[in-house]
Tab-separated table of C-alpha atoms in Angstrom:
chain	number	residue	atom	x	y	z
A	5	UNK	CA	-3.696	10.811	12.961
A	6	UNK	CA	-5.548	8.876	10.842
A	7	UNK	CA	-5.168	6.803	7.526
A	8	UNK	CA	-8.274	5.375	6.201
A	9	UNK	CA	-7.926	2.395	3.544
A	10	UNK	CA	-10.578	1.292	1.598
A	11	UNK	CA	-11.271	-0.072	-2.055
A	12	UNK	CA	-10.706	-3.788	-1.166
A	13	UNK	CA	-13.517	-6.702	-1.958
A	14	UNK	CA	-14.266	-9.536	-3.907
A	15	UNK	CA	-12.966	-10.215	-7.473
A	16	UNK	CA	-12.308	-13.057	-10.014
A	17	UNK	CA	-8.627	-14.075	-10.619
A	18	UNK	CA	-7.423	-11.806	-13.407
A	19	UNK	CA	-9.727	-8.849	-12.352
A	20	UNK	CA	-8.534	-5.130	-10.913
A	21	UNK	CA	-9.062	-3.272	-7.696
A	22	UNK	CA	-7.670	0.006	-6.674
A	23	UNK	CA	-7.323	0.671	-3.054
A	24	UNK	CA	-7.125	4.231	-1.666
A	25	UNK	CA	-5.548	5.465	1.592
A	26	UNK	CA	-7.040	8.594	2.752
A	27	UNK	CA	-4.720	10.541	5.453
A	28	UNK	CA	-5.597	13.596	7.750
A	29	UNK	CA	-3.725	14.838	10.584
A	30	UNK	CA	-0.182	14.863	8.848
A	31	UNK	CA	1.096	16.694	6.491
A	32	UNK	CA	0.559	14.599	3.418
A	33	UNK	CA	3.022	15.725	0.987
A	34	UNK	CA	5.699	15.134	3.346
A	35	UNK	CA	5.023	12.021	4.161
A	36	UNK	CA	6.148	8.471	1.928
A	37	UNK	CA	3.217	6.133	1.910
A	38	UNK	CA	3.657	2.391	1.475
A	39	UNK	CA	0.977	-0.521	1.184
A	40	UNK	CA	1.975	-3.697	3.104
A	41	UNK	CA	-0.484	-6.837	2.967
A	42	UNK	CA	-1.323	-9.797	5.471
A	43	UNK	CA	-2.534	-13.109	4.315
A	44	UNK	CA	-4.276	-15.660	7.161
A	45	UNK	CA	-1.715	-17.296	8.801
A	46	UNK	CA	1.305	-15.247	7.065
A	47	UNK	CA	3.555	-12.341	8.509
A	48	UNK	CA	2.719	-8.952	7.237
A	49	UNK	CA	4.887	-8.020	4.057
A	50	UNK	CA	5.881	-5.114	1.772
A	51	UNK	CA	3.688	-4.386	-1.096
A	52	UNK	CA	4.609	-1.022	-2.554
A	53	UNK	CA	5.895	2.203	-1.350
A	54	UNK	CA	6.068	5.837	-2.646
A	55	UNK	CA	8.200	8.594	-1.713
A	56	UNK	CA	7.129	12.246	-0.856
A	57	UNK	CA	8.987	13.214	-4.439
A	58	UNK	CA	7.023	10.363	-6.074
A	59	UNK	CA	9.695	7.905	-6.688
A	60	UNK	CA	7.908	3.932	-6.135
A	61	UNK	CA	9.405	0.714	-5.054
A	62	UNK	CA	7.866	-2.684	-5.346
A	63	UNK	CA	8.003	-6.043	-4.046
A	64	UNK	CA	9.088	-8.469	-6.799
A	65	UNK	CA	5.242	-10.027	-6.867
A	66	UNK	CA	3.948	-6.742	-7.512
A	67	UNK	CA	5.984	-5.365	-10.188
A	68	UNK	CA	4.130	-5.295	-13.427
A	69	UNK	CA	0.966	-5.721	-12.247
A	70	UNK	CA	0.548	-3.255	-9.325
A	71	UNK	CA	0.851	0.666	-9.463
A	72	UNK	CA	1.230	2.901	-6.426
A	73	UNK	CA	0.510	6.621	-6.769
A	74	UNK	CA	-0.472	9.526	-4.644
A	75	UNK	CA	-2.551	12.796	-5.332
A	76	UNK	CA	-0.854	15.321	-2.746
A	77	UNK	CA	-4.090	17.662	-3.055
A	78	UNK	CA	-6.405	14.741	-1.894
A	79	UNK	CA	-4.011	13.683	0.733
A	80	UNK	CA	-4.522	10.166	-1.154
A	81	UNK	CA	-2.383	7.204	-2.075
A	82	UNK	CA	-3.534	4.387	-4.219
A	83	UNK	CA	-2.460	1.359	-5.047
A	84	UNK	CA	-3.971	-0.141	-8.689
A	85	UNK	CA	-4.015	-3.587	-8.590
A	86	UNK	CA	-4.236	-5.829	-12.183
A	87	UNK	CA	-4.256	-9.631	-12.978
A	88	UNK	CA	-4.835	-10.482	-9.392
A	89	UNK	CA	-3.963	-13.862	-8.337
A	90	UNK	CA	-5.946	-15.976	-5.426
A	91	UNK	CA	-2.398	-15.400	-3.626
A	92	UNK	CA	-3.322	-11.896	-3.513
A	93	UNK	CA	-6.251	-12.465	-1.187
A	94	UNK	CA	-4.931	-10.721	1.824
A	95	UNK	CA	-5.491	-7.394	4.253
A	96	UNK	CA	-4.042	-4.645	2.884
A	97	UNK	CA	-2.656	-1.997	4.849
A	98	UNK	CA	-1.319	1.517	4.126
A	99	UNK	CA	1.065	3.375	6.269
A	100	UNK	CA	3.145	6.321	6.511
A	101	UNK	CA	6.442	7.175	7.381
A	102	UNK	CA	8.251	10.848	7.505
A	103	UNK	CA	11.820	9.791	6.363
A	104	UNK	CA	13.247	6.012	5.611
A	105	UNK	CA	15.883	4.349	3.913
A	106	UNK	CA	14.284	1.354	3.947
A	107	UNK	CA	10.643	1.475	2.665
A	108	UNK	CA	10.460	-2.318	2.921
A	109	UNK	CA	10.576	-2.573	6.355
A	110	UNK	CA	7.145	-2.313	8.407
A	111	UNK	CA	8.538	-1.193	11.587
A	112	UNK	CA	9.908	2.161	9.860
A	113	UNK	CA	6.295	3.392	9.298
A	114	UNK	CA	4.825	5.895	12.084
A	115	UNK	CA	1.121	5.199	11.533
A	116	UNK	CA	-1.184	2.724	10.038
A	117	UNK	CA	-4.359	2.639	8.324
A	118	UNK	CA	-6.929	-0.179	9.723
A	119	UNK	CA	-6.624	-2.450	6.262
A	120	UNK	CA	-9.198	-3.528	3.891
A	121	UNK	CA	-9.732	-7.073	2.665
A	122	UNK	CA	-9.015	-8.381	-0.648
A	123	UNK	CA	-10.419	-11.733	-1.429
A	124	UNK	CA	-9.450	-12.942	-5.255
A	125	UNK	CA	-11.441	-15.946	-6.359
A	126	UNK	CA	-10.036	-18.630	-8.463
């Protein structure tokens, strides 16, 4: 199983980025996909998740600015991030879980990508 995250980079505050996560080795359409982030010196935190049915979940800081989506034909999950703020600076990780009642918990996820760094300058 491999999850390959990409799309991070350096962006000015107010800008946008789209992260991608390509999955292989799993039946992608049967998995929920989540995005987490970890800023320097902080714990990993939940950002967003999308169920295999397409139901979406967001942490409060992501609501209205971030949009999660998936393309099952491409085995890819996306995180569109807009109105980025310096406090969004972090390594962003994608993760996959087949079944869970708790998308917010990192411990629920079976597989993880390597992370992609997002840096937002002020």
